[in-house]
PDB file of C-alpha atoms in Angstrom:
ATOM      1  CA  LEU A   1       7.993   9.004 -15.317  1.00  0.00           C
ATOM      2  CA  GLU A   2       7.511  10.151 -18.882  1.00  0.00           C
ATOM      3  CA  ALA A   3       7.408   6.538 -20.048  1.00  0.00           C
ATOM      4  CA  TYR A   4       4.721   5.731 -17.477  1.00  0.00           C
ATOM      5  CA  GLY A   5       2.692   8.642 -18.822  1.00  0.00           C
ATOM      6  CA  ARG A   6       2.812   7.089 -22.275  1.00  0.00           C
ATOM      7  CA  VAL A   7       1.861   3.693 -20.835  1.00  0.00           C
ATOM      8  CA  LEU A   8      -1.135   5.212 -19.039  1.00  0.00           C
ATOM      9  CA  LYS A   9      -2.260   6.893 -22.250  1.00  0.00           C
ATOM     10  CA  VAL A  10      -2.172   3.590 -24.158  1.00  0.00           C
ATOM     11  CA  GLU A  11      -3.860   1.667 -21.334  1.00  0.00           C
ATOM     12  CA  ARG A  12      -6.539   4.339 -20.936  1.00  0.00           C
ATOM     13  CA  LYS A  13      -7.361   4.079 -24.646  1.00  0.00           C
ATOM     14  CA  ALA A  14      -7.161   0.278 -24.896  1.00  0.00           C
ATOM     15  CA  LEU A  15      -8.551  -0.801 -21.511  1.00  0.00           C
ATOM     16  CA  GLY A  16     -10.118   2.228 -19.858  1.00  0.00           C
ATOM     17  CA  GLU A  17      -9.342   3.687 -16.437  1.00  0.00           C
ATOM     18  CA  GLU A  18     -11.359   1.055 -14.573  1.00  0.00           C
ATOM     19  CA  HIS A  19      -9.081  -1.875 -15.435  1.00  0.00           C
ATOM     20  CA  PRO A  20      -6.692  -3.678 -13.043  1.00  0.00           C
ATOM     21  CA  VAL A  21      -3.765  -3.251 -15.454  1.00  0.00           C
ATOM     22  CA  PHE A  22      -4.334   0.524 -15.435  1.00  0.00           C
ATOM     23  CA  ALA A  23      -4.416   0.369 -11.621  1.00  0.00           C
ATOM     24  CA  ASN A  24      -1.118  -1.532 -11.531  1.00  0.00           C
ATOM     25  CA  THR A  25       0.506   1.185 -13.612  1.00  0.00           C
ATOM     26  CA  LEU A  26      -0.874   3.811 -11.213  1.00  0.00           C
ATOM     27  CA  ASN A  27       0.626   1.771  -8.354  1.00  0.00           C
ATOM     28  CA  ASN A  28       4.012   1.784 -10.087  1.00  0.00           C
ATOM     29  CA  ILE A  29       3.840   5.533 -10.680  1.00  0.00           C
ATOM     30  CA  ALA A  30       2.894   6.052  -7.036  1.00  0.00           C
ATOM     31  CA  SER A  31       5.898   4.000  -5.913  1.00  0.00           C
ATOM     32  CA  LEU A  32       8.150   6.127  -8.100  1.00  0.00           C
ATOM     33  CA  TYR A  33       6.687   9.290  -6.560  1.00  0.00           C
ATOM     34  CA  ARG A  34       7.134   7.790  -3.085  1.00  0.00           C
ATOM     35  CA  ASP A  35      10.768   6.960  -3.747  1.00  0.00           C
ATOM     36  CA  GLN A  36      11.320  10.534  -4.963  1.00  0.00           C
ATOM     37  CA  GLY A  37       9.833  11.918  -1.750  1.00  0.00           C
ATOM     38  CA  ARG A  38       6.737  13.208  -3.555  1.00  0.00           C
ATOM     39  CA  HIS A  39       4.433  11.783  -0.897  1.00  0.00           C
ATOM     40  CA  ASP A  40       1.246  13.688  -1.663  1.00  0.00           C
ATOM     41  CA  GLU A  41       1.371  12.673  -5.317  1.00  0.00           C
ATOM     42  CA  ALA A  42       2.181   9.098  -4.297  1.00  0.00           C
ATOM     43  CA  LEU A  43      -0.761   8.905  -1.912  1.00  0.00           C
ATOM     44  CA  GLU A  44      -3.108  10.324  -4.530  1.00  0.00           C
ATOM     45  CA  ALA A  45      -2.006   7.755  -7.126  1.00  0.00           C
ATOM     46  CA  TYR A  46      -2.178   4.891  -4.604  1.00  0.00           C
ATOM     47  CA  GLY A  47      -5.672   6.018  -3.640  1.00  0.00           C
ATOM     48  CA  ARG A  48      -6.836   5.962  -7.254  1.00  0.00           C
ATOM     49  CA  ALA A  49      -5.220   2.550  -7.816  1.00  0.00           C
ATOM     50  CA  LEU A  50      -6.970   1.184  -4.722  1.00  0.00           C
ATOM     51  CA  GLU A  51     -10.337   2.509  -5.948  1.00  0.00           C
ATOM     52  CA  VAL A  52      -9.959   0.691  -9.245  1.00  0.00           C
ATOM     53  CA  LYS A  53      -8.716  -2.514  -7.630  1.00  0.00           C
ATOM     54  CA  ARG A  54     -11.534  -2.451  -5.072  1.00  0.00           C
ATOM     55  CA  LYS A  55     -14.103  -2.159  -7.884  1.00  0.00           C
ATOM     56  CA  THR A  56     -12.535  -4.668 -10.260  1.00  0.00           C
ATOM     57  CA  LEU A  57     -10.808  -7.232  -8.043  1.00  0.00           C
ATOM     58  CA  GLY A  58     -12.229  -6.759  -4.563  1.00  0.00           C
ATOM     59  CA  GLU A  59     -10.447  -6.040  -1.298  1.00  0.00           C
ATOM     60  CA  GLU A  60      -9.478  -9.660  -0.715  1.00  0.00           C
ATOM     61  CA  HIS A  61      -7.320  -9.852  -3.855  1.00  0.00           C
ATOM     62  CA  GLN A  62      -3.539  -9.961  -3.478  1.00  0.00           C
ATOM     63  CA  ASP A  63      -3.079  -7.028  -5.877  1.00  0.00           C
ATOM     64  CA  PHE A  64      -5.240  -4.893  -3.586  1.00  0.00           C
ATOM     65  CA  THR A  65      -3.051  -5.719  -0.573  1.00  0.00           C
ATOM     66  CA  VAL A  66       0.137  -4.957  -2.513  1.00  0.00           C
ATOM     67  CA  THR A  67      -1.074  -1.436  -3.261  1.00  0.00           C
ATOM     68  CA  LEU A  68      -2.426  -0.943   0.257  1.00  0.00           C
ATOM     69  CA  ASN A  69       0.929  -2.049   1.691  1.00  0.00           C
ATOM     70  CA  ASN A  70       2.738   0.372  -0.630  1.00  0.00           C
ATOM     71  CA  MET A  71       0.427   3.139   0.534  1.00  0.00           C
ATOM     72  CA  ALA A  72       1.254   2.276   4.157  1.00  0.00           C
ATOM     73  CA  ILE A  73       4.947   2.656   3.356  1.00  0.00           C
ATOM     74  CA  ALA A  74       4.249   6.096   1.882  1.00  0.00           C
ATOM     75  CA  TYR A  75       2.320   7.102   5.001  1.00  0.00           C
ATOM     76  CA  ARG A  76       5.184   5.876   7.198  1.00  0.00           C
ATOM     77  CA  ARG A  77       7.808   7.772   5.213  1.00  0.00           C
ATOM     78  CA  HIS A  78       5.658  10.893   5.453  1.00  0.00           C
ATOM     79  CA  ASP A  79       5.445  10.518   9.268  1.00  0.00           C
ATOM     80  CA  ARG A  80       1.722   9.781   9.078  1.00  0.00           C
ATOM     81  CA  TYR A  81       2.014   6.879  11.464  1.00  0.00           C
ATOM     82  CA  GLU A  82      -1.616   6.348  12.440  1.00  0.00           C
ATOM     83  CA  GLU A  83      -2.646   6.131   8.800  1.00  0.00           C
ATOM     84  CA  ALA A  84       0.246   3.754   8.152  1.00  0.00           C
ATOM     85  CA  LEU A  85      -0.907   1.544  11.019  1.00  0.00           C
ATOM     86  CA  GLU A  86      -4.492   1.527   9.757  1.00  0.00           C
ATOM     87  CA  ALA A  87      -3.340   0.445   6.303  1.00  0.00           C
ATOM     88  CA  TYR A  88      -0.948  -2.208   7.638  1.00  0.00           C
ATOM     89  CA  GLU A  89      -3.628  -3.579   9.952  1.00  0.00           C
ATOM     90  CA  ARG A  90      -6.052  -3.870   7.025  1.00  0.00           C
ATOM     91  CA  VAL A  91      -3.372  -5.683   5.016  1.00  0.00           C
ATOM     92  CA  MET A  92      -2.833  -7.998   7.988  1.00  0.00           C
ATOM     93  CA  GLU A  93      -6.568  -8.783   8.227  1.00  0.00           C
ATOM     94  CA  ILE A  94      -6.736  -9.675   4.547  1.00  0.00           C
ATOM     95  CA  GLU A  95      -3.565 -11.781   4.715  1.00  0.00           C
ATOM     96  CA  ARG A  96      -4.794 -13.598   7.825  1.00  0.00           C
ATOM     97  CA  LYS A  97      -7.940 -14.679   5.976  1.00  0.00           C
ATOM     98  CA  ALA A  98      -6.321 -15.413   2.628  1.00  0.00           C
ATOM     99  CA  LEU A  99      -2.918 -16.803   3.624  1.00  0.00           C
ATOM    100  CA  GLY A 100      -2.990 -17.625   7.331  1.00  0.00           C
ATOM    101  CA  GLU A 101      -0.769 -16.412  10.138  1.00  0.00           C
ATOM    102  CA  ASP A 102       2.095 -18.762   9.229  1.00  0.00           C
ATOM    103  CA  HIS A 103       2.648 -17.188   5.807  1.00  0.00           C
ATOM    104  CA  PRO A 104       5.804 -15.068   5.319  1.00  0.00           C
ATOM    105  CA  SER A 105       3.762 -12.126   4.002  1.00  0.00           C
ATOM    106  CA  PHE A 106       1.788 -12.036   7.244  1.00  0.00           C
ATOM    107  CA  ALA A 107       5.058 -11.994   9.211  1.00  0.00           C
ATOM    108  CA  THR A 108       6.400  -9.155   7.058  1.00  0.00           C
ATOM    109  CA  THR A 109       3.282  -7.096   7.718  1.00  0.00           C
ATOM    110  CA  LEU A 110       3.634  -7.689  11.476  1.00  0.00           C
ATOM    111  CA  SER A 111       7.228  -6.524  11.223  1.00  0.00           C
ATOM    112  CA  ASN A 112       6.130  -3.385   9.359  1.00  0.00           C
ATOM    113  CA  ILE A 113       3.617  -2.659  12.116  1.00  0.00           C
ATOM    114  CA  ALA A 114       6.334  -3.147  14.730  1.00  0.00           C
ATOM    115  CA  VAL A 115       8.585  -0.661  12.916  1.00  0.00           C
ATOM    116  CA  VAL A 116       5.861   1.995  13.045  1.00  0.00           C
ATOM    117  CA  TYR A 117       5.329   1.373  16.756  1.00  0.00           C
ATOM    118  CA  GLU A 118       9.079   1.586  17.328  1.00  0.00           C
ATOM    119  CA  VAL A 119       9.407   4.890  15.478  1.00  0.00           C
ATOM    120  CA  GLN A 120       6.562   6.253  17.620  1.00  0.00           C
ATOM    121  CA  GLY A 121       8.326   5.159  20.811  1.00  0.00           C
ATOM    122  CA  ARG A 122       5.639   2.561  21.504  1.00  0.00           C
ATOM    123  CA  TYR A 123       8.217  -0.053  22.432  1.00  0.00           C
ATOM    124  CA  GLU A 124       5.981  -2.525  24.264  1.00  0.00           C
ATOM    125  CA  GLU A 125       3.624  -2.700  21.288  1.00  0.00           C
ATOM    126  CA  ALA A 126       6.594  -3.054  18.945  1.00  0.00           C
ATOM    127  CA  LEU A 127       7.966  -5.944  20.966  1.00  0.00           C
ATOM    128  CA  GLU A 128       4.554  -7.593  21.010  1.00  0.00           C
ATOM    129  CA  ALA A 129       4.244  -7.299  17.226  1.00  0.00           C
ATOM    130  CA  TYR A 130       7.785  -8.620  16.708  1.00  0.00           C
ATOM    131  CA  GLY A 131       7.047 -11.520  19.034  1.00  0.00           C
ATOM    132  CA  ARG A 132       3.874 -12.699  17.314  1.00  0.00           C
TER     133      ARG A 132
END
């Protein structure tokens, strides 16, 4: 984490905080927080990374969906299932347009949605998502 802090300092000085590279570093820090169980800090960093990516790359860019998917994982691990579903469904919409429904990433997102339904006891919806 200390190393990432140094990276952010250099990127902030060289590129500014509104640069996609800076946002990618925020995404990586957020994932580290998430994996440490520091969910609030993870969600805050993912949110900031998404803001920058939305402004600089747009919501249809693959880097945006990567961060949004990571945020959905953090929501799921923090038992915030409805927010996880909203994020996964947005990822799925973007992937459907950009990649099509036959792409492996689209299938992975459907599987992630099914997992959330399953954890919530929404078994019929989980089976439907798995079967798509």
